[in-house]
XYZ file of N, CA, C and O in Angstrom:
832
model
N 141.822 162.706 61.402
C 140.498 162.610 61.737
C 139.519 162.280 60.867
O 138.971 161.352 61.033
N 139.469 162.390 59.809
C 138.697 161.722 58.658
C 139.512 160.401 58.332
O 138.352 159.462 58.107
N 140.320 159.963 58.554
C 140.638 158.388 58.606
C 140.016 157.989 59.603
O 139.315 156.548 59.174
N 140.300 158.302 60.907
C 139.543 157.256 61.877
C 137.922 157.076 61.979
O 137.028 155.953 61.753
N 137.565 158.174 61.261
C 135.962 158.339 60.713
C 135.252 157.407 59.510
O 134.659 156.685 59.375
N 136.353 157.175 58.783
C 136.426 156.413 57.721
C 136.685 154.903 58.104
O 135.899 154.086 57.404
N 137.466 154.583 59.031
C 137.518 153.170 59.650
C 136.477 152.965 60.242
O 136.068 151.729 60.265
N 135.960 153.938 61.011
C 134.704 153.829 62.121
C 133.346 153.184 61.062
O 132.968 152.187 61.146
N 133.336 154.052 60.210
C 132.405 153.434 58.851
C 132.797 152.356 57.985
O 131.674 151.598 58.172
N 133.999 152.051 58.055
C 134.165 150.754 57.406
C 134.248 149.457 58.329
O 133.614 148.722 57.904
N 134.157 149.752 59.614
C 133.705 148.825 60.270
C 132.258 148.599 60.632
O 131.722 147.686 60.611
N 131.569 149.528 60.501
C 130.086 149.614 60.767
C 129.603 149.041 59.420
O 128.746 148.154 59.282
N 129.979 149.266 58.333
C 129.523 148.609 56.987
C 129.759 146.783 57.024
O 129.105 146.526 56.668
N 130.923 146.634 57.165
C 131.439 145.103 57.461
C 130.315 144.478 58.546
O 129.628 143.482 58.043
N 130.365 145.123 59.788
C 128.914 144.331 60.248
C 128.142 144.344 59.788
O 126.974 143.428 60.085
N 127.429 145.275 59.214
C 126.138 145.512 58.541
C 125.871 144.272 57.492
O 124.719 143.756 57.247
N 127.158 144.201 56.721
C 127.341 143.492 55.476
C 126.898 141.906 56.234
O 126.507 141.209 55.984
N 128.092 141.806 57.063
C 127.689 140.630 57.694
C 126.343 139.937 58.536
O 125.993 138.886 58.356
N 125.659 141.339 58.865
C 124.288 140.991 59.321
C 123.286 140.795 58.369
O 122.544 139.675 58.763
N 123.655 141.408 57.719
C 122.720 141.318 56.507
C 122.478 140.032 55.518
O 121.990 139.413 55.286
N 124.072 139.358 55.746
C 124.188 138.265 55.012
C 123.595 137.082 55.934
O 122.955 136.301 55.517
N 124.033 137.525 57.430
C 123.152 136.275 58.233
C 121.798 136.239 58.041
O 121.223 135.167 58.151
N 121.131 137.342 58.017
C 119.666 137.160 57.472
C 119.329 136.899 56.169
O 117.874 136.085 56.199
N 120.157 137.035 55.165
C 119.975 136.202 54.297
C 119.880 134.984 54.178
O 119.138 133.654 53.717
N 120.890 134.356 55.081
C 121.315 132.995 54.952
C 119.908 132.363 55.460
O 119.399 130.796 55.401
N 119.876 132.999 56.692
C 118.657 132.240 57.107
C 117.417 131.931 57.110
O 116.680 131.132 57.066
N 116.950 133.220 56.066
C 115.632 133.084 55.341
C 116.092 132.336 54.362
O 115.142 131.620 53.927
N 117.084 132.062 53.598
C 117.132 130.999 52.763
C 116.929 129.744 53.297
O 116.491 128.610 52.742
N 117.530 129.538 54.408
C 117.360 127.977 54.721
C 116.101 127.964 55.373
O 115.294 126.486 55.158
N 115.478 128.900 55.839
C 113.808 128.794 56.178
C 113.346 128.691 55.073
O 112.081 128.088 55.230
N 113.243 129.320 54.207
C 112.655 129.036 52.709
C 112.927 127.578 52.376
O 112.282 126.700 51.821
N 113.988 127.284 52.159
C 114.541 125.841 51.807
C 113.835 124.598 52.528
O 113.204 123.803 52.230
N 113.919 124.704 53.890
C 112.960 123.712 54.574
C 111.792 123.819 54.473
O 111.229 122.584 54.198
N 111.127 125.231 54.522
C 109.445 124.773 54.089
C 109.516 124.404 52.903
O 108.116 123.809 52.700
N 110.038 124.655 51.879
C 109.920 124.116 50.462
C 109.950 122.401 50.271
O 109.427 121.970 50.075
N 111.176 122.234 51.218
C 110.771 120.839 51.392
C 109.569 120.215 52.030
O 109.186 119.004 52.010
N 109.489 120.745 53.150
C 108.276 120.324 53.788
C 106.741 120.297 53.088
O 105.958 119.454 52.729
N 106.691 121.388 51.966
C 105.526 121.487 51.245
C 105.418 120.550 50.002
O 104.693 120.123 49.716
N 106.752 120.336 49.504
C 107.189 119.317 48.595
C 106.782 117.650 49.649
O 105.826 117.222 48.462
N 106.991 117.575 50.429
C 106.648 116.340 51.186
C 105.189 116.173 51.169
O 104.459 115.311 51.226
N 104.619 117.528 51.519
C 102.814 117.876 51.555
C 102.411 117.427 50.034
O 101.260 116.433 50.454
N 103.041 117.842 49.456
C 102.675 118.152 48.072
C 102.403 116.615 47.599
O 101.591 116.011 46.581
N 103.198 115.381 47.896
C 103.498 114.190 47.359
C 102.629 113.559 48.319
O 102.913 112.349 48.079
N 101.820 114.054 49.162
C 100.981 113.089 49.786
C 101.585 112.615 51.321
O 101.449 111.891 51.986
N 102.399 113.314 51.637
C 103.255 112.693 52.905
C 102.016 112.980 54.001
O 102.330 112.189 55.151
N 101.821 113.875 54.154
C 100.952 114.413 55.340
C 99.756 112.846 55.481
O 99.493 112.417 56.483
N 99.362 113.018 54.446
C 98.124 111.532 54.775
C 98.614 110.427 54.766
O 98.286 109.074 55.806
N 100.123 110.017 54.313
C 100.637 108.764 54.507
C 101.257 108.858 55.901
O 101.029 107.418 56.379
N 101.430 109.736 56.609
C 102.122 109.623 58.171
C 100.944 109.496 58.805
O 100.972 108.459 59.799
N 99.548 110.219 58.818
C 98.208 110.004 59.424
C 97.951 108.158 59.255
O 97.631 107.452 60.205
N 98.168 107.840 58.136
C 98.085 106.428 57.617
C 98.773 105.645 58.515
O 98.702 104.658 59.274
N 100.134 105.671 58.363
C 101.101 105.113 59.309
C 101.119 105.055 60.878
O 100.898 104.207 61.548
N 100.397 106.304 61.488
C 100.116 106.176 62.976
C 98.656 105.429 63.036
O 98.585 104.913 63.830
N 98.028 105.405 61.946
C 96.519 104.518 62.125
C 96.823 103.492 61.983
O 96.172 102.782 62.896
N 97.671 103.058 61.448
C 98.233 101.689 60.894
C 98.631 101.037 62.353
O 98.494 99.925 62.780
N 99.765 101.625 62.885
C 100.295 101.363 64.074
C 99.283 101.113 65.199
O 99.078 100.157 66.098
N 98.452 102.126 65.473
C 97.486 102.099 66.322
C 96.225 100.663 66.153
O 96.371 100.023 67.168
N 96.180 100.641 65.186
C 95.567 99.389 64.818
C 96.009 97.857 65.205
O 95.563 97.199 65.576
N 97.397 98.166 64.486
C 98.066 96.811 64.793
C 98.066 96.469 66.306
O 98.149 95.407 66.768
N 98.631 97.642 67.163
C 98.566 97.393 68.721
C 97.268 97.111 69.279
O 97.294 96.333 70.145
N 96.384 97.513 68.648
C 94.572 96.902 69.167
C 94.823 95.859 68.904
O 94.126 94.928 69.665
N 95.039 95.291 67.755
C 94.461 94.070 67.116
C 95.412 92.976 67.555
O 95.255 91.730 67.582
N 96.538 93.345 68.021
C 97.240 92.414 69.306
C 96.495 92.081 70.076
O 96.397 90.631 71.013
N 95.422 92.921 70.830
C 95.005 92.464 72.214
C 93.862 91.876 71.477
O 93.218 91.044 72.537
N 93.035 92.480 70.565
C 91.974 91.466 70.159
C 91.813 90.597 68.914
O 91.471 91.878 67.980
N 91.988 89.859 68.790
C 92.494 88.831 67.317
C 91.016 88.946 66.809
O 90.533 87.923 67.834
N 90.643 88.861 65.737
C 89.407 88.452 65.135
C 89.296 86.779 64.950
O 90.260 86.446 64.964
N 88.302 86.349 65.322
C 87.919 85.018 65.677
C 87.791 84.476 64.249
O 87.304 85.151 63.411
N 88.111 83.553 63.811
C 88.113 83.019 62.343
C 87.018 81.968 62.347
O 86.339 81.787 62.869
N 86.065 81.944 60.782
C 84.838 82.088 60.442
C 84.694 80.619 60.595
O 85.492 79.938 60.472
N 83.789 79.943 61.369
C 83.496 78.446 61.196
C 82.552 78.300 60.605
O 81.345 78.652 60.897
N 82.416 77.262 59.547
C 80.986 76.923 59.102
C 80.269 75.669 59.687
O 81.260 74.574 59.791
N 79.253 75.824 60.533
C 78.703 74.626 61.535
C 78.139 73.844 60.973
O 78.055 72.577 61.353
N 78.122 73.940 59.606
C 77.161 72.812 58.661
C 78.296 71.616 58.187
O 77.892 71.071 57.604
N 79.787 71.907 58.225
C 80.748 71.223 57.526
C 81.579 70.616 58.911
O 81.833 71.232 59.776
N 81.874 69.339 58.668
C 82.312 68.344 59.713
C 83.777 68.095 58.965
O 83.599 67.738 57.898
N 85.095 67.838 59.652
C 86.064 67.200 58.975
C 86.837 66.167 59.921
O 86.404 66.291 61.060
N 87.532 65.228 59.465
C 88.103 64.595 59.764
C 89.583 63.595 59.183
O 89.540 63.496 57.978
N 90.895 63.920 60.162
C 91.915 63.864 59.695
C 92.219 62.280 59.911
O 92.146 61.774 60.819
N 92.508 61.278 58.828
C 92.450 59.741 58.869
C 93.631 59.355 59.250
O 94.722 59.888 59.080
N 93.852 58.073 60.165
C 95.175 57.764 60.361
C 95.020 56.242 60.819
O 93.763 55.346 60.139
N 96.035 55.398 61.176
C 95.868 54.111 61.418
C 94.397 53.845 62.373
O 94.682 53.999 63.323
N 94.011 52.606 61.916
C 92.886 52.195 63.243
C 93.537 51.682 64.513
O 94.391 50.724 64.269
N 92.719 51.895 65.482
C 93.471 51.278 66.354
C 93.690 49.957 66.610
O 92.222 49.073 66.333
N 94.917 49.368 66.865
C 95.066 47.579 66.729
C 95.634 47.504 65.550
O 96.094 46.155 65.564
N 95.451 48.300 64.725
C 95.883 47.737 63.251
C 97.023 47.536 63.156
O 98.043 48.736 63.342
N 97.688 46.624 63.016
C 98.931 46.096 62.456
C 99.778 45.925 61.061
O 100.428 45.152 60.987
N 98.989 46.049 60.252
C 99.369 45.655 58.853
C 100.060 46.927 58.461
O 100.902 47.640 58.882
N 100.306 46.397 57.014
C 101.741 47.010 56.111
C 101.239 48.289 55.895
O 101.610 49.609 55.298
N 99.817 48.717 56.018
C 99.596 49.967 55.098
C 99.456 51.083 56.233
O 99.228 50.881 57.346
N 99.614 52.456 55.375
C 99.498 53.452 56.327
C 98.554 54.595 55.607
O 98.562 55.609 55.242
N 97.569 54.242 56.173
C 96.458 55.180 55.335
C 96.528 56.605 56.057
O 96.665 56.982 57.062
N 96.391 57.374 55.020
C 96.123 58.985 55.830
C 95.066 59.627 54.837
O 94.835 59.275 53.533
N 94.916 61.031 55.182
C 93.971 61.643 54.116
C 93.096 62.481 55.203
O 92.808 62.634 56.321
N 92.099 62.871 54.273
C 90.805 63.623 55.070
C 89.803 63.104 54.495
O 89.365 62.844 53.596
N 88.432 63.430 55.521
C 87.063 63.301 54.782
C 86.405 64.490 55.302
O 86.410 65.338 56.575
N 85.290 64.678 54.668
C 84.733 66.273 54.980
C 83.196 65.570 54.912
O 82.597 64.685 53.690
N 82.201 66.092 55.604
C 80.812 66.188 55.608
C 80.078 67.271 55.452
O 80.124 68.410 56.721
N 79.296 67.443 54.334
C 78.898 68.956 54.129
C 77.250 68.848 54.579
O 76.824 68.258 53.414
N 76.546 69.324 55.146
C 75.116 69.426 55.287
C 74.745 70.259 54.683
O 75.008 71.791 54.778
N 73.383 70.341 54.248
C 72.379 70.931 53.431
C 72.362 72.431 54.485
O 72.092 73.605 54.074
N 71.762 71.972 55.609
C 71.688 73.012 56.520
C 71.959 72.374 58.098
O 72.272 71.295 58.375
N 71.922 72.906 59.414
C 71.790 72.806 60.781
C 70.836 71.549 61.286
O 71.226 70.429 61.686
N 69.772 71.403 60.017
C 68.902 70.635 60.684
C 68.625 69.336 59.148
O 67.827 68.570 59.494
N 69.212 69.289 58.677
C 69.387 68.387 57.466
C 70.083 67.069 57.958
O 70.544 67.109 58.727
N 69.419 66.197 57.638
C 70.012 64.762 57.684
C 70.850 64.408 56.485
O 71.468 63.061 56.486
N 70.960 64.733 55.143
C 71.546 64.658 54.363
C 72.704 65.503 54.301
O 72.658 67.008 54.388
N 73.856 65.110 53.626
C 75.107 65.551 53.500
C 75.791 65.106 52.626
O 75.489 63.876 51.579
N 76.820 65.864 51.981
C 77.701 65.022 50.890
C 78.896 64.803 51.808
O 79.311 65.224 52.516
N 79.314 63.387 51.541
C 80.426 62.849 52.066
C 81.494 63.114 50.992
O 81.665 62.243 50.061
N 82.545 63.372 51.404
C 83.689 64.140 50.293
C 85.402 63.278 51.338
O 85.470 63.377 52.291
N 85.768 62.460 50.326
C 87.048 61.689 50.930
C 88.387 62.046 49.822
O 87.838 61.936 48.731
N 89.388 62.215 50.483
C 90.805 62.253 49.714
C 91.676 61.432 50.356
O 92.380 62.090 51.491
N 92.249 60.338 50.117
C 93.287 59.277 50.546
C 94.179 58.888 50.029
O 94.300 58.982 48.587
N 95.305 58.406 50.905
C 96.109 57.754 50.282
C 96.633 56.403 51.256
O 96.442 56.476 52.754
N 97.986 56.059 50.899
C 98.182 55.005 51.569
C 97.421 53.706 52.330
O 97.683 52.828 52.893
N 96.577 53.539 51.034
C 95.575 52.110 51.103
C 96.724 50.957 50.261
O 97.366 51.176 49.946
N 95.259 50.222 49.927
C 95.818 49.315 49.179
C 96.268 49.514 47.694
O 95.641 50.564 47.129
N 96.812 48.822 47.099
C 97.149 49.297 45.720
C 95.969 49.058 44.434
O 95.693 49.789 43.746
N 95.163 48.262 45.170
C 93.999 48.023 44.413
C 92.696 47.621 45.345
O 93.022 46.967 46.293
N 91.528 48.580 45.585
C 90.529 48.166 46.031
C 89.128 48.783 45.428
O 89.194 49.454 44.883
N 88.596 47.441 45.466
C 87.079 47.637 44.340
C 85.980 47.662 45.444
O 85.527 46.690 46.349
N 85.519 48.856 45.473
C 83.902 49.204 46.665
C 84.051 48.531 48.027
O 83.393 48.043 48.652
N 85.616 49.392 48.495
C 85.870 49.083 50.048
C 85.090 50.111 50.958
O 84.718 51.119 50.572
N 84.481 49.520 51.933
C 83.698 50.097 52.578
C 84.307 51.598 53.349
O 85.646 51.916 53.764
N 83.572 52.560 53.653
C 84.027 53.775 54.084
C 82.825 54.524 55.249
O 81.622 54.855 54.248
N 82.675 54.515 56.142
C 81.537 54.620 57.011
C 81.928 55.761 58.198
O 82.724 55.769 58.431
N 80.820 56.054 58.412
C 80.865 56.845 60.062
C 80.099 55.964 60.853
O 79.437 54.995 60.855
N 80.845 55.554 62.245
C 80.830 54.649 63.102
C 80.461 55.419 64.634
O 80.324 56.894 64.486
N 79.930 54.380 64.886
C 79.367 55.159 66.662
C 80.278 55.596 67.620
O 79.989 56.537 68.297
N 81.340 55.196 67.376
C 82.478 55.498 68.370
C 82.904 56.877 68.287
O 82.515 57.859 67.668
N 83.449 57.231 69.295
C 83.772 58.729 69.575
C 85.354 59.050 69.687
O 85.802 59.922 70.269
N 85.906 58.278 69.301
C 87.393 58.061 69.851
C 88.176 57.003 68.789
O 87.678 55.873 68.566
N 89.383 57.565 68.327
C 90.335 56.550 67.428
C 91.477 55.803 68.318
O 92.545 55.458 68.103
N 90.891 55.774 69.759
C 92.272 55.354 70.780
C 91.765 53.938 70.942
O 92.062 53.051 71.494
N 90.415 53.513 70.528
C 89.541 52.487 71.044
C 88.786 51.721 69.750
O 88.715 52.492 69.011
N 88.362 50.790 69.640
C 87.462 50.594 68.411
C 86.264 51.411 68.553
O 85.511 51.812 69.280
N 85.751 51.591 67.305
C 84.891 52.683 67.004
C 83.491 51.715 66.745
O 82.081 52.810 66.339
N 83.076 50.426 67.011
C 81.793 50.192 67.145
C 81.294 49.882 65.809
O 81.698 49.806 64.438
N 79.737 49.993 65.678
C 79.203 49.959 64.705
C 78.682 50.956 63.906
O 79.126 52.103 64.521
N 78.393 50.701 62.438
C 77.692 52.225 61.910
C 76.780 52.972 62.401
O 76.062 52.624 63.523
N 76.828 54.233 62.475
C 75.946 55.044 62.965
C 74.944 55.522 62.018
O 75.252 55.896 60.747
N 73.562 55.160 62.692
C 72.792 55.476 61.703
C 71.370 55.244 62.700
O 70.731 54.734 63.795
N 70.101 56.223 62.085
C 69.144 56.110 62.758
C 67.886 55.968 62.048
O 66.935 56.632 62.526
N 68.142 55.619 60.526
C 67.036 55.334 59.605
C 66.557 53.874 59.698
O 66.668 53.130 60.603
N 65.445 53.563 59.118
C 64.884 52.350 59.108
C 65.955 51.232 58.696
O 65.763 49.982 59.393
N 66.590 51.325 58.017
C 67.884 50.252 57.346
C 69.163 51.111 57.371
O 69.157 52.792 57.465
N 70.155 50.421 57.447
C 71.634 50.654 57.337
C 72.238 51.637 56.005
O 71.633 50.564 55.441
N 72.227 52.492 56.082
C 72.505 53.125 54.960
C 73.886 53.310 54.546
O 74.069 53.365 53.365
N 74.833 52.809 55.266
C 76.214 52.563 55.383
C 76.679 51.626 54.666
O 77.309 50.235 55.340
N 76.237 51.504 53.263
C 76.620 50.051 52.694
C 76.657 50.053 51.094
O 76.519 51.238 50.478
N 76.976 49.157 50.121
C 77.595 49.407 49.259
C 76.289 50.343 48.416
O 76.801 50.741 47.275
N 74.999 49.423 48.493
C 74.070 50.005 47.472
C 73.510 51.099 47.768
O 73.263 51.700 46.854
N 74.101 51.875 49.024
C 73.617 53.330 48.749
C 74.861 54.360 48.704
O 75.209 55.212 48.978
N 75.982 53.694 48.170
C 77.391 54.419 47.569
C 78.419 54.612 48.615
O 79.397 55.444 48.680
N 78.256 53.973 49.603
C 79.013 54.135 50.748
C 80.492 53.148 50.800
O 80.777 52.483 51.427
N 81.286 53.590 49.725
C 82.412 52.637 49.343
C 83.419 53.704 48.721
O 83.020 54.970 48.263
N 84.448 53.326 48.576
C 85.868 54.021 47.714
C 86.349 52.745 46.752
O 86.218 51.846 46.945
N 87.105 53.867 45.756
C 87.668 52.332 44.722
C 88.984 52.788 44.867
O 89.534 54.433 45.079
N 89.944 52.084 44.770
C 91.555 52.221 44.746
C 91.877 51.380 43.130
O 92.029 50.513 43.133
N 92.242 52.447 42.229
C 92.851 51.725 40.997
C 94.002 51.380 40.693
O 94.617 50.895 40.271
N 94.954 52.664 41.520
C 96.153 52.447 41.531
C 96.880 53.250 42.621
O 96.391 54.241 42.926
N 98.516 52.811 43.048
C 99.203 53.846 44.111
C 98.587 54.053 45.344
O 98.846 54.927 45.962
N 97.611 53.128 45.479
C 96.908 53.305 46.892
C 96.309 54.727 47.146
O 96.152 55.137 48.324
N 95.564 55.211 46.220
C 95.144 56.550 46.313
C 93.628 56.448 46.088
O 93.426 55.687 45.248
N 92.973 57.208 46.513
C 91.630 57.534 46.205
C 90.633 58.588 46.685
O 91.050 59.143 47.658
N 90.079 59.180 45.760
C 89.529 60.486 45.897
C 88.106 60.346 45.339
O 87.660 59.788 44.212
N 87.082 60.967 46.192
C 85.455 60.703 45.635
C 84.549 61.181 46.925
O 84.783 62.108 47.691
N 83.423 60.943 46.180
C 82.240 61.319 47.304
C 80.906 61.315 46.707
O 80.710 60.459 45.787
N 80.040 60.815 47.748
C 78.324 60.387 47.744
C 77.761 61.196 48.479
O 78.077 61.679 49.720
N 76.077 61.277 48.013
C 75.408 61.407 49.153
C 74.943 60.480 49.982
O 74.874 59.230 49.776
N 74.697 61.221 51.607
C 74.370 60.287 52.280
C 73.130 60.753 53.222
O 73.157 61.886 53.774
N 72.334 60.070 54.125
C 71.238 60.361 54.898
C 71.230 59.420 56.104
O 70.749 58.076 55.532
N 71.800 59.263 57.146
C 71.694 58.546 57.824
C 70.723 58.637 59.274
O 70.821 57.939 60.529
N 69.838 59.901 59.234
C 69.197 60.049 59.855
C 69.551 60.541 60.981
O 68.591 60.811 62.382
N 70.880 61.386 61.271
C 71.104 62.227 61.753
C 71.336 63.497 61.631
O 72.330 63.518 60.609
N 71.216 64.516 62.240
C 71.948 66.242 61.857
C 73.341 66.025 62.267
O 73.901 65.228 62.952
N 73.862 67.174 61.513
C 75.374 67.494 61.799
C 75.579 67.637 63.237
O 76.847 67.341 63.696
N 74.919 67.911 64.244
C 75.449 68.491 65.389
C 75.780 66.578 66.181
O 76.514 66.448 67.211
N 74.740 66.114 65.774
C 74.562 64.488 66.316
C 75.995 63.455 65.605
O 76.074 62.597 66.207
N 76.605 64.718 64.664
C 77.846 63.889 64.006
C 79.276 64.124 64.523
O 80.366 63.664 64.496
N 79.135 65.220 65.115
C 80.204 65.625 65.922
C 81.099 64.571 66.794
O 80.343 64.181 67.398
N 82.495 64.678 66.606
C 83.204 63.597 67.688
C 82.559 62.206 66.936
O 83.208 61.233 67.954
N 81.943 62.000 66.562
C 81.759 60.605 65.667
C 83.218 59.969 65.075
O 83.688 61.201 64.224
N 83.384 58.876 64.789
C 84.519 58.412 63.828
C 83.993 57.910 62.242
O 83.015 57.006 62.690
N 84.805 58.198 61.796
C 84.910 57.743 60.166
C 86.091 56.470 60.457
O 87.059 56.675 60.738
N 85.220 55.481 59.300
C 86.179 54.103 59.596
C 86.490 53.515 58.177
O 85.612 53.796 57.297
N 87.326 53.311 57.696
C 87.786 52.846 56.295
C 88.444 51.083 56.503
O 88.969 50.955 57.585
N 87.384 50.874 55.577
C 87.827 49.230 55.522
C 88.536 48.865 54.470
O 88.874 49.454 53.361
N 89.359 47.519 54.284
C 89.904 47.360 53.566
C 89.233 46.565 52.254
O 87.992 45.923 53.152
N 89.963 45.500 51.545
C 89.244 44.664 50.542
C 88.091 43.640 51.417
O 86.890 43.264 50.791
N 89.019 43.136 52.291
C 88.524 42.170 53.118
C 87.687 42.381 54.374
O 87.204 41.776 55.152
N 87.541 43.710 54.499
C 86.472 44.139 55.376
C 87.597 44.909 56.600
O 86.854 45.202 57.806
N 88.704 44.769 56.857
C 89.741 44.990 57.968
C 89.383 46.480 57.875
O 89.495 47.352 57.164
N 89.249 46.763 59.634
C 89.129 48.236 59.518
C 90.673 48.885 59.670
O 91.677 48.267 60.564
N 91.532 49.799 58.994
C 92.579 49.960 58.656
C 92.758 51.386 58.927
O 93.700 52.013 59.373
N 91.846 52.206 58.842
C 91.785 53.585 59.093
C 90.851 54.144 59.950
O 89.653 54.035 60.276
N 91.035 55.497 60.635
C 90.195 55.871 61.905
C 90.204 57.407 61.602
O 91.437 57.921 61.580
N 89.125 58.454 61.814
C 89.093 59.730 61.935
C 88.154 60.242 63.054
O 87.030 59.923 62.673
N 88.031 61.220 63.664
C 87.021 61.738 64.341
C 86.752 63.051 63.801
O 87.626 63.934 63.158
N 85.340 63.332 63.993
C 84.990 64.394 62.928
C 84.606 65.586 63.786
O 84.215 65.544 65.151
N 85.387 66.937 63.186
C 85.499 68.181 64.006
C 84.859 68.712 63.682
O 84.991 68.833 62.252
N 84.204 70.274 64.219
C 84.025 71.397 63.322
C 84.700 72.097 62.439
O 84.527 73.015 61.556
N 86.408 72.063 62.993
C 87.093 72.650 62.400
C 88.179 72.236 61.471
O 89.148 71.361 61.907
N 88.512 72.521 60.149
C 89.274 72.021 59.448
C 90.642 72.354 59.567
O 91.399 73.051 60.419
N 91.650 71.007 59.495
C 92.656 71.309 59.967
C 93.753 70.500 59.129
O 93.247 69.827 57.772
N 95.089 70.591 58.895
C 95.689 69.631 57.902
C 96.256 68.816 58.218
O 96.407 68.444 59.400
N 95.594 67.758 57.280
C 95.812 66.371 57.806
C 97.452 66.320 56.996
O 97.643 66.267 55.973
């Protein structure tokens, strides 16, 4: 009889030990997990998670509403190419920029960066013409002043010293504001006056 009681007690003790062991194990795991979370939080994880959720929200929203790029309306650009009907050996290309002082100003800075020109060219003409397309002849010089300002004496020319390249600028006033220059054509002449290049003035810069 005493042996049976002892056996029951032993079985009860073993179950108690297993139960206590399970409780300790669960408590240990709980503490371990809480420490991991706390450690993650201590390292800024909570803020990082919020930032990531915020970033995903913004990116999805920005895909619907893309911000418009800023356009300076006082600047016009032209990408230069071969003049319509020109069949000579030159392959002129490059860019021209007109920078006005304001929307109402008639004075602007004419800047150019060109290549594919003659090997040498001394005071060769570069002007704004009255045409609005490079698919057909560009017409005459574009001006509303008393006298035509698109002449060498007013600085409207470029020079090529070697390699068919030219970079420069000059100040011009042809009597028209920036809005009146839009869609007008820039025309480049060779040494003998031949029209070799054309470009349409636009308000947005492009890769030429």
